[in-house]
């Protein structure tokens, strides 16, 4: 049994956000030992059990490094983003990016939806996706830089302003 995470590690569970590995345990199911990570999602204290064998498929990963945060802030300031004109294709593409576990792809989704929202109102599902991408970005940035979420939001807003974009006010 080799585990890539330790108790206390800050990790990201895609679409749920930052969590902390609280326990590593095993159970025997149908005569086969199964090893699990027990993690607590920081925002809502939800507890999730992730079998070692599913770590890759669910996209569980350690929080990004400071250099990745810098790249994301630069991308938000002047990175290129295009989105599909057809709603169904765009939603499918963005959903895949959200599930990828990549914080940069989450930033791409948020930026493309922000750009789109300047020209027309987003659908309910796209608005939800934008809120989700914002939450994932803010919570991981705040965790990595050890900042309050409001300060993390201000950093993201500062980068977006260079692209003449702004985080929407939360409803």
Short mmCIF file of C-alpha atoms in Angstrom, two decimals:
data_model
loop_
_atom_site.label_atom_id
_atom_site.label_comp_id
_atom_site.label_asym_id
_atom_site.label_seq_id
_atom_site.Cartn_x
_atom_site.Cartn_y
_atom_site.Cartn_z
CA UNK A 1 0.00 0.00 0.00
CA UNK A 2 1.63 3.18 -1.15
CA UNK A 3 -0.18 6.41 -0.67
CA UNK A 4 0.64 9.65 -2.39
CA UNK A 5 -0.98 11.78 0.31
CA UNK A 6 -0.37 12.08 4.03
CA UNK A 7 -2.69 12.98 6.87
CA UNK A 8 -2.89 16.77 7.06
CA UNK A 9 -2.21 17.33 3.33
CA UNK A 10 -4.29 20.02 1.66
CA UNK A 11 -5.85 18.52 -1.46
CA UNK A 12 -8.37 19.48 -4.11
CA UNK A 13 -11.34 17.31 -4.90
CA UNK A 14 -12.51 18.65 -8.29
CA UNK A 15 -15.84 20.47 -8.21
CA UNK A 16 -15.87 20.39 -4.39
CA UNK A 17 -12.78 22.43 -3.66
CA UNK A 18 -10.03 22.36 -1.08
CA UNK A 19 -10.05 19.70 1.61
CA UNK A 20 -7.72 18.15 4.15
CA UNK A 21 -6.74 14.48 4.38
CA UNK A 22 -7.90 13.52 7.88
CA UNK A 23 -7.39 9.79 7.83
CA UNK A 24 -6.01 6.93 5.77
CA UNK A 25 -7.85 3.70 6.42
CA UNK A 26 -8.62 0.33 4.96
CA UNK A 27 -11.60 -1.97 4.83
CA UNK A 28 -12.05 -5.44 3.52
CA UNK A 29 -14.74 -5.71 0.89
CA UNK A 30 -15.53 -9.14 -0.62
CA UNK A 31 -12.27 -10.45 0.80
CA UNK A 32 -10.21 -7.70 -0.82
CA UNK A 33 -8.53 -5.00 1.25
CA UNK A 34 -9.42 -1.50 0.04
CA UNK A 35 -7.45 1.55 1.16
CA UNK A 36 -9.14 4.95 1.48
CA UNK A 37 -8.39 8.58 2.07
CA UNK A 38 -10.88 10.30 4.31
CA UNK A 39 -10.94 13.97 3.51
CA UNK A 40 -12.92 16.87 4.85
CA UNK A 41 -13.95 19.58 2.38
CA UNK A 42 -13.05 22.91 4.00
CA UNK A 43 -16.04 24.97 2.83
CA UNK A 44 -18.84 22.75 4.12
CA UNK A 45 -17.14 20.12 6.35
CA UNK A 46 -18.41 17.39 4.03
CA UNK A 47 -16.48 14.16 4.58
CA UNK A 48 -15.49 12.18 1.50
CA UNK A 49 -13.95 8.71 1.30
CA UNK A 50 -11.79 8.23 -1.78
CA UNK A 51 -10.44 4.74 -2.50
CA UNK A 52 -6.75 4.76 -3.49
CA UNK A 53 -7.81 3.08 -6.74
CA UNK A 54 -10.07 6.06 -7.62
CA UNK A 55 -7.64 8.90 -6.88
CA UNK A 56 -6.75 9.31 -10.56
CA UNK A 57 -10.27 8.97 -11.94
CA UNK A 58 -11.76 11.56 -9.54
CA UNK A 59 -8.82 13.93 -10.06
CA UNK A 60 -7.79 14.23 -6.40
CA UNK A 61 -4.59 16.29 -6.27
CA UNK A 62 -2.46 18.35 -3.93
CA UNK A 63 -3.14 22.08 -3.92
CA UNK A 64 -1.17 23.97 -6.55
CA UNK A 65 2.18 25.58 -5.86
CA UNK A 66 2.70 29.34 -5.65
CA UNK A 67 4.19 29.41 -9.19
CA UNK A 68 0.94 27.96 -10.60
CA UNK A 69 -1.06 30.69 -8.83
CA UNK A 70 1.17 33.31 -10.49
CA UNK A 71 0.57 31.70 -13.91
CA UNK A 72 -3.19 31.72 -13.32
CA UNK A 73 -3.21 35.39 -12.29
CA UNK A 74 -1.21 36.25 -15.44
CA UNK A 75 -3.67 34.22 -17.53
CA UNK A 76 -6.64 36.05 -16.00
CA UNK A 77 -4.93 39.37 -16.77
CA UNK A 78 -4.12 38.75 -20.43
CA UNK A 79 -4.55 35.11 -21.41
CA UNK A 80 -6.52 34.24 -24.51
CA UNK A 81 -9.86 32.52 -24.10
CA UNK A 82 -12.40 31.46 -26.65
CA UNK A 83 -15.64 29.67 -26.10
CA UNK A 84 -17.90 27.77 -28.43
CA UNK A 85 -20.82 29.75 -29.84
CA UNK A 86 -23.18 26.80 -29.51
CA UNK A 87 -24.49 26.58 -25.95
CA UNK A 88 -24.48 22.76 -25.75
CA UNK A 89 -20.89 22.45 -27.00
CA UNK A 90 -19.70 25.25 -24.75
CA UNK A 91 -21.38 23.72 -21.69
CA UNK A 92 -19.95 20.26 -22.45
CA UNK A 93 -16.45 21.71 -22.98
CA UNK A 94 -16.64 23.78 -19.79
CA UNK A 95 -17.98 20.82 -17.77
CA UNK A 96 -15.00 18.73 -18.88
CA UNK A 97 -12.60 21.52 -17.89
CA UNK A 98 -14.28 21.79 -14.47
CA UNK A 99 -13.92 18.04 -13.92
CA UNK A 100 -10.29 18.00 -15.11
CA UNK A 101 -9.03 19.08 -11.71
CA UNK A 102 -6.75 21.66 -13.34
CA UNK A 103 -7.03 25.04 -11.65
CA UNK A 104 -5.88 26.74 -14.86
CA UNK A 105 -8.77 25.10 -16.74
CA UNK A 106 -11.17 26.26 -14.03
CA UNK A 107 -9.79 29.79 -14.55
CA UNK A 108 -10.36 29.40 -18.32
CA UNK A 109 -14.01 28.49 -17.69
CA UNK A 110 -14.52 31.46 -15.40
CA UNK A 111 -12.85 33.92 -17.75
CA UNK A 112 -14.69 32.70 -20.85
CA UNK A 113 -18.05 32.86 -19.02
CA UNK A 114 -17.25 36.35 -17.71
CA UNK A 115 -16.46 37.48 -21.27
CA UNK A 116 -19.65 35.90 -22.56
CA UNK A 117 -21.75 37.52 -19.81
CA UNK A 118 -20.68 40.99 -21.02
CA UNK A 119 -22.60 40.42 -24.25
CA UNK A 120 -25.57 38.40 -23.10
CA UNK A 121 -27.05 37.03 -19.90
CA UNK A 122 -25.77 33.57 -18.97
CA UNK A 123 -28.18 30.67 -18.71
CA UNK A 124 -28.97 29.41 -15.23
CA UNK A 125 -26.57 26.45 -15.62
CA UNK A 126 -23.75 28.62 -16.93
CA UNK A 127 -24.29 31.10 -14.11
CA UNK A 128 -24.02 28.20 -11.63
CA UNK A 129 -20.84 27.03 -13.36
CA UNK A 130 -19.34 30.51 -13.17
CA UNK A 131 -20.13 30.69 -9.45
CA UNK A 132 -18.54 27.26 -8.97
CA UNK A 133 -15.39 28.19 -10.91
CA UNK A 134 -15.10 31.41 -8.92
CA UNK A 135 -15.46 29.51 -5.64
CA UNK A 136 -12.84 26.89 -6.64
CA UNK A 137 -10.39 29.57 -7.76
CA UNK A 138 -10.85 31.80 -4.73
CA UNK A 139 -10.72 28.98 -2.17
CA UNK A 140 -7.55 27.40 -3.60
CA UNK A 141 -5.79 30.73 -4.06
CA UNK A 142 -6.69 31.70 -0.49
CA UNK A 143 -5.38 28.35 0.81
CA UNK A 144 -2.11 28.43 -1.16
CA UNK A 145 -1.30 32.03 -0.26
CA UNK A 146 -2.71 31.71 3.30
CA UNK A 147 -5.00 34.69 2.73
CA UNK A 148 -8.59 35.45 3.68
CA UNK A 149 -10.97 34.69 0.79
CA UNK A 150 -11.84 38.41 0.40
CA UNK A 151 -8.15 39.18 -0.24
CA UNK A 152 -7.92 36.29 -2.72
CA UNK A 153 -10.98 37.68 -4.54
CA UNK A 154 -9.34 41.10 -4.70
CA UNK A 155 -6.21 39.55 -6.30
CA UNK A 156 -8.33 37.76 -8.90
CA UNK A 157 -10.31 40.94 -9.58
CA UNK A 158 -7.10 42.92 -10.02
CA UNK A 159 -5.89 40.45 -12.67
CA UNK A 160 -9.27 40.33 -14.41
CA UNK A 161 -9.45 44.14 -14.55
CA UNK A 162 -6.48 44.09 -16.94
CA UNK A 163 -8.75 42.15 -19.33
CA UNK A 164 -11.53 44.63 -18.60
CA UNK A 165 -13.40 41.91 -16.71
CA UNK A 166 -14.67 41.80 -13.15
CA UNK A 167 -15.92 39.15 -10.78
CA UNK A 168 -19.68 39.44 -10.51
CA UNK A 169 -21.17 40.25 -7.14
CA UNK A 170 -22.41 37.14 -5.40
CA UNK A 171 -26.18 36.95 -5.22
#
